[in-house]
Amino acid sequence: MTAIIKHFFEPLTSTLSYVVSDSRSNRCAVIDPVLDLDYASGALSTDSADQLVTYIRDQNLSLSYILETHISRRPPLPAPPTCRSNLVARS
């Protein structure tokens, strides 16, 4: 078996998705696909997933598995400068 690994980067969440395929059988697995969320409007899109589908079709692959190893989300926004923590370090 010769594995071919193709990565796709989603910049908003800094997430990498992968298509891992077997060159002999043309079967593949998708690892960590991303569902796009516009945080301002709450709208969902499949632009990132569509890139994976296009690659799979262009390479004549047969999708066998989709693996989700973690939930991706947008990194939290930094706290405003006036916000202070109520936590006190104890030794």
JSON list of C-alpha atoms in Angstrom, two decimals:
[
{"chain": "A", "resi": 1, "resn": "MET", "atom": "CA", "xyz": [0.00, 0.00, 0.00]},
{"chain": "A", "resi": 2, "resn": "THR", "atom": "CA", "xyz": [1.20, 3.45, -0.87]},
{"chain": "A", "resi": 3, "resn": "ALA", "atom": "CA", "xyz": [-0.55, 6.13, 1.15]},
{"chain": "A", "resi": 4, "resn": "ILE", "atom": "CA", "xyz": [-1.01, 9.55, -0.35]},
{"chain": "A", "resi": 5, "resn": "ILE", "atom": "CA", "xyz": [-1.72, 12.34, 2.14]},
{"chain": "A", "resi": 6, "resn": "LYS", "atom": "CA", "xyz": [-3.13, 15.66, 0.95]},
{"chain": "A", "resi": 7, "resn": "HIS", "atom": "CA", "xyz": [-3.74, 18.46, 3.46]},
{"chain": "A", "resi": 8, "resn": "PHE", "atom": "CA", "xyz": [-6.13, 21.40, 3.28]},
{"chain": "A", "resi": 9, "resn": "PHE", "atom": "CA", "xyz": [-5.75, 24.46, 5.52]},
{"chain": "A", "resi": 10, "resn": "GLU", "atom": "CA", "xyz": [-8.76, 26.41, 6.83]},
{"chain": "A", "resi": 11, "resn": "PRO", "atom": "CA", "xyz": [-7.42, 29.80, 7.98]},
{"chain": "A", "resi": 12, "resn": "LEU", "atom": "CA", "xyz": [-10.25, 31.03, 10.23]},
{"chain": "A", "resi": 13, "resn": "THR", "atom": "CA", "xyz": [-9.86, 28.11, 12.66]},
{"chain": "A", "resi": 14, "resn": "SER", "atom": "CA", "xyz": [-6.25, 27.30, 11.70]},
{"chain": "A", "resi": 15, "resn": "THR", "atom": "CA", "xyz": [-7.43, 23.74, 11.08]},
{"chain": "A", "resi": 16, "resn": "LEU", "atom": "CA", "xyz": [-5.86, 21.18, 8.79]},
{"chain": "A", "resi": 17, "resn": "SER", "atom": "CA", "xyz": [-8.09, 18.63, 7.09]},
{"chain": "A", "resi": 18, "resn": "TYR", "atom": "CA", "xyz": [-6.62, 15.62, 5.32]},
{"chain": "A", "resi": 19, "resn": "VAL", "atom": "CA", "xyz": [-7.52, 13.21, 2.56]},
{"chain": "A", "resi": 20, "resn": "VAL", "atom": "CA", "xyz": [-5.51, 10.01, 3.01]},
{"chain": "A", "resi": 21, "resn": "SER", "atom": "CA", "xyz": [-5.75, 7.61, 0.09]},
{"chain": "A", "resi": 22, "resn": "ASP", "atom": "CA", "xyz": [-4.41, 4.23, -0.98]},
{"chain": "A", "resi": 23, "resn": "SER", "atom": "CA", "xyz": [-2.93, 4.40, -4.48]},
{"chain": "A", "resi": 24, "resn": "ARG", "atom": "CA", "xyz": [-3.74, 0.73, -5.21]},
{"chain": "A", "resi": 25, "resn": "SER", "atom": "CA", "xyz": [-7.40, 0.64, -4.22]},
{"chain": "A", "resi": 26, "resn": "ASN", "atom": "CA", "xyz": [-8.22, 4.34, -4.73]},
{"chain": "A", "resi": 27, "resn": "ARG", "atom": "CA", "xyz": [-10.07, 4.28, -1.41]},
{"chain": "A", "resi": 28, "resn": "CYS", "atom": "CA", "xyz": [-9.67, 7.24, 0.91]},
{"chain": "A", "resi": 29, "resn": "ALA", "atom": "CA", "xyz": [-10.47, 8.66, 4.31]},
{"chain": "A", "resi": 30, "resn": "VAL", "atom": "CA", "xyz": [-11.18, 12.27, 5.22]},
{"chain": "A", "resi": 31, "resn": "ILE", "atom": "CA", "xyz": [-9.76, 13.42, 8.54]},
{"chain": "A", "resi": 32, "resn": "ASP", "atom": "CA", "xyz": [-11.16, 16.49, 10.34]},
{"chain": "A", "resi": 33, "resn": "PRO", "atom": "CA", "xyz": [-13.38, 18.11, 7.70]},
{"chain": "A", "resi": 34, "resn": "VAL", "atom": "CA", "xyz": [-14.47, 21.68, 8.48]},
{"chain": "A", "resi": 35, "resn": "LEU", "atom": "CA", "xyz": [-17.99, 23.10, 8.33]},
{"chain": "A", "resi": 36, "resn": "ASP", "atom": "CA", "xyz": [-17.62, 26.83, 7.73]},
{"chain": "A", "resi": 37, "resn": "LEU", "atom": "CA", "xyz": [-19.40, 29.21, 10.10]},
{"chain": "A", "resi": 38, "resn": "ASP", "atom": "CA", "xyz": [-19.65, 32.95, 9.56]},
{"chain": "A", "resi": 39, "resn": "TYR", "atom": "CA", "xyz": [-19.65, 34.15, 13.16]},
{"chain": "A", "resi": 40, "resn": "ALA", "atom": "CA", "xyz": [-21.09, 37.57, 12.32]},
{"chain": "A", "resi": 41, "resn": "SER", "atom": "CA", "xyz": [-24.22, 36.24, 10.61]},
{"chain": "A", "resi": 42, "resn": "GLY", "atom": "CA", "xyz": [-24.38, 32.70, 11.99]},
{"chain": "A", "resi": 43, "resn": "ALA", "atom": "CA", "xyz": [-24.54, 31.34, 8.43]},
{"chain": "A", "resi": 44, "resn": "LEU", "atom": "CA", "xyz": [-23.08, 27.93, 7.62]},
{"chain": "A", "resi": 45, "resn": "SER", "atom": "CA", "xyz": [-21.39, 26.97, 4.37]},
{"chain": "A", "resi": 46, "resn": "THR", "atom": "CA", "xyz": [-19.55, 23.97, 3.03]},
{"chain": "A", "resi": 47, "resn": "ASP", "atom": "CA", "xyz": [-16.77, 25.78, 1.14]},
{"chain": "A", "resi": 48, "resn": "SER", "atom": "CA", "xyz": [-13.97, 23.93, 2.99]},
{"chain": "A", "resi": 49, "resn": "ALA", "atom": "CA", "xyz": [-15.67, 20.54, 2.65]},
{"chain": "A", "resi": 50, "resn": "ASP", "atom": "CA", "xyz": [-16.35, 21.24, -1.02]},
{"chain": "A", "resi": 51, "resn": "GLN", "atom": "CA", "xyz": [-12.58, 21.49, -1.59]},
{"chain": "A", "resi": 52, "resn": "LEU", "atom": "CA", "xyz": [-12.18, 17.99, -0.18]},
{"chain": "A", "resi": 53, "resn": "VAL", "atom": "CA", "xyz": [-15.01, 16.63, -2.33]},
{"chain": "A", "resi": 54, "resn": "THR", "atom": "CA", "xyz": [-13.53, 18.23, -5.45]},
{"chain": "A", "resi": 55, "resn": "TYR", "atom": "CA", "xyz": [-10.12, 16.69, -4.71]},
{"chain": "A", "resi": 56, "resn": "ILE", "atom": "CA", "xyz": [-11.67, 13.25, -4.11]},
{"chain": "A", "resi": 57, "resn": "ARG", "atom": "CA", "xyz": [-13.60, 13.44, -7.40]},
{"chain": "A", "resi": 58, "resn": "ASP", "atom": "CA", "xyz": [-10.63, 14.79, -9.38]},
{"chain": "A", "resi": 59, "resn": "GLN", "atom": "CA", "xyz": [-8.45, 11.92, -8.10]},
{"chain": "A", "resi": 60, "resn": "ASN", "atom": "CA", "xyz": [-11.18, 9.31, -8.81]},
{"chain": "A", "resi": 61, "resn": "LEU", "atom": "CA", "xyz": [-11.14, 8.22, -5.17]},
{"chain": "A", "resi": 62, "resn": "SER", "atom": "CA", "xyz": [-13.80, 6.29, -3.31]},
{"chain": "A", "resi": 63, "resn": "LEU", "atom": "CA", "xyz": [-14.56, 7.70, 0.14]},
{"chain": "A", "resi": 64, "resn": "SER", "atom": "CA", "xyz": [-14.56, 4.97, 2.81]},
{"chain": "A", "resi": 65, "resn": "TYR", "atom": "CA", "xyz": [-14.24, 6.87, 6.09]},
{"chain": "A", "resi": 66, "resn": "ILE", "atom": "CA", "xyz": [-14.71, 10.29, 7.64]},
{"chain": "A", "resi": 67, "resn": "LEU", "atom": "CA", "xyz": [-12.83, 10.72, 10.92]},
{"chain": "A", "resi": 68, "resn": "GLU", "atom": "CA", "xyz": [-13.37, 13.61, 13.32]},
{"chain": "A", "resi": 69, "resn": "THR", "atom": "CA", "xyz": [-10.60, 13.86, 15.90]},
{"chain": "A", "resi": 70, "resn": "HIS", "atom": "CA", "xyz": [-11.64, 17.15, 17.49]},
{"chain": "A", "resi": 71, "resn": "ILE", "atom": "CA", "xyz": [-14.16, 19.94, 17.28]},
{"chain": "A", "resi": 72, "resn": "SER", "atom": "CA", "xyz": [-12.69, 23.00, 15.59]},
{"chain": "A", "resi": 73, "resn": "ARG", "atom": "CA", "xyz": [-13.79, 26.42, 16.61]},
{"chain": "A", "resi": 74, "resn": "ARG", "atom": "CA", "xyz": [-12.69, 29.96, 16.16]},
{"chain": "A", "resi": 75, "resn": "PRO", "atom": "CA", "xyz": [-10.06, 30.98, 18.71]},
{"chain": "A", "resi": 76, "resn": "PRO", "atom": "CA", "xyz": [-11.53, 33.11, 21.51]},
{"chain": "A", "resi": 77, "resn": "LEU", "atom": "CA", "xyz": [-11.27, 36.84, 21.22]},
{"chain": "A", "resi": 78, "resn": "PRO", "atom": "CA", "xyz": [-8.82, 38.49, 23.62]},
{"chain": "A", "resi": 79, "resn": "ALA", "atom": "CA", "xyz": [-10.35, 39.98, 26.77]},
{"chain": "A", "resi": 80, "resn": "PRO", "atom": "CA", "xyz": [-10.86, 43.74, 26.73]},
{"chain": "A", "resi": 81, "resn": "PRO", "atom": "CA", "xyz": [-8.03, 45.63, 28.46]},
{"chain": "A", "resi": 82, "resn": "THR", "atom": "CA", "xyz": [-10.35, 46.73, 31.32]},
{"chain": "A", "resi": 83, "resn": "CYS", "atom": "CA", "xyz": [-11.24, 43.14, 32.22]},
{"chain": "A", "resi": 84, "resn": "ARG", "atom": "CA", "xyz": [-9.32, 41.78, 35.21]},
{"chain": "A", "resi": 85, "resn": "SER", "atom": "CA", "xyz": [-9.29, 38.32, 36.66]},
{"chain": "A", "resi": 86, "resn": "ASN", "atom": "CA", "xyz": [-10.69, 37.69, 40.15]},
{"chain": "A", "resi": 87, "resn": "LEU", "atom": "CA", "xyz": [-8.32, 34.76, 40.59]},
{"chain": "A", "resi": 88, "resn": "VAL", "atom": "CA", "xyz": [-5.53, 35.08, 43.13]},
{"chain": "A", "resi": 89, "resn": "ALA", "atom": "CA", "xyz": [-2.40, 32.98, 42.90]},
{"chain": "A", "resi": 90, "resn": "ARG", "atom": "CA", "xyz": [-1.82, 30.90, 46.00]},
{"chain": "A", "resi": 91, "resn": "SER", "atom": "CA", "xyz": [1.41, 29.26, 47.01]}
]
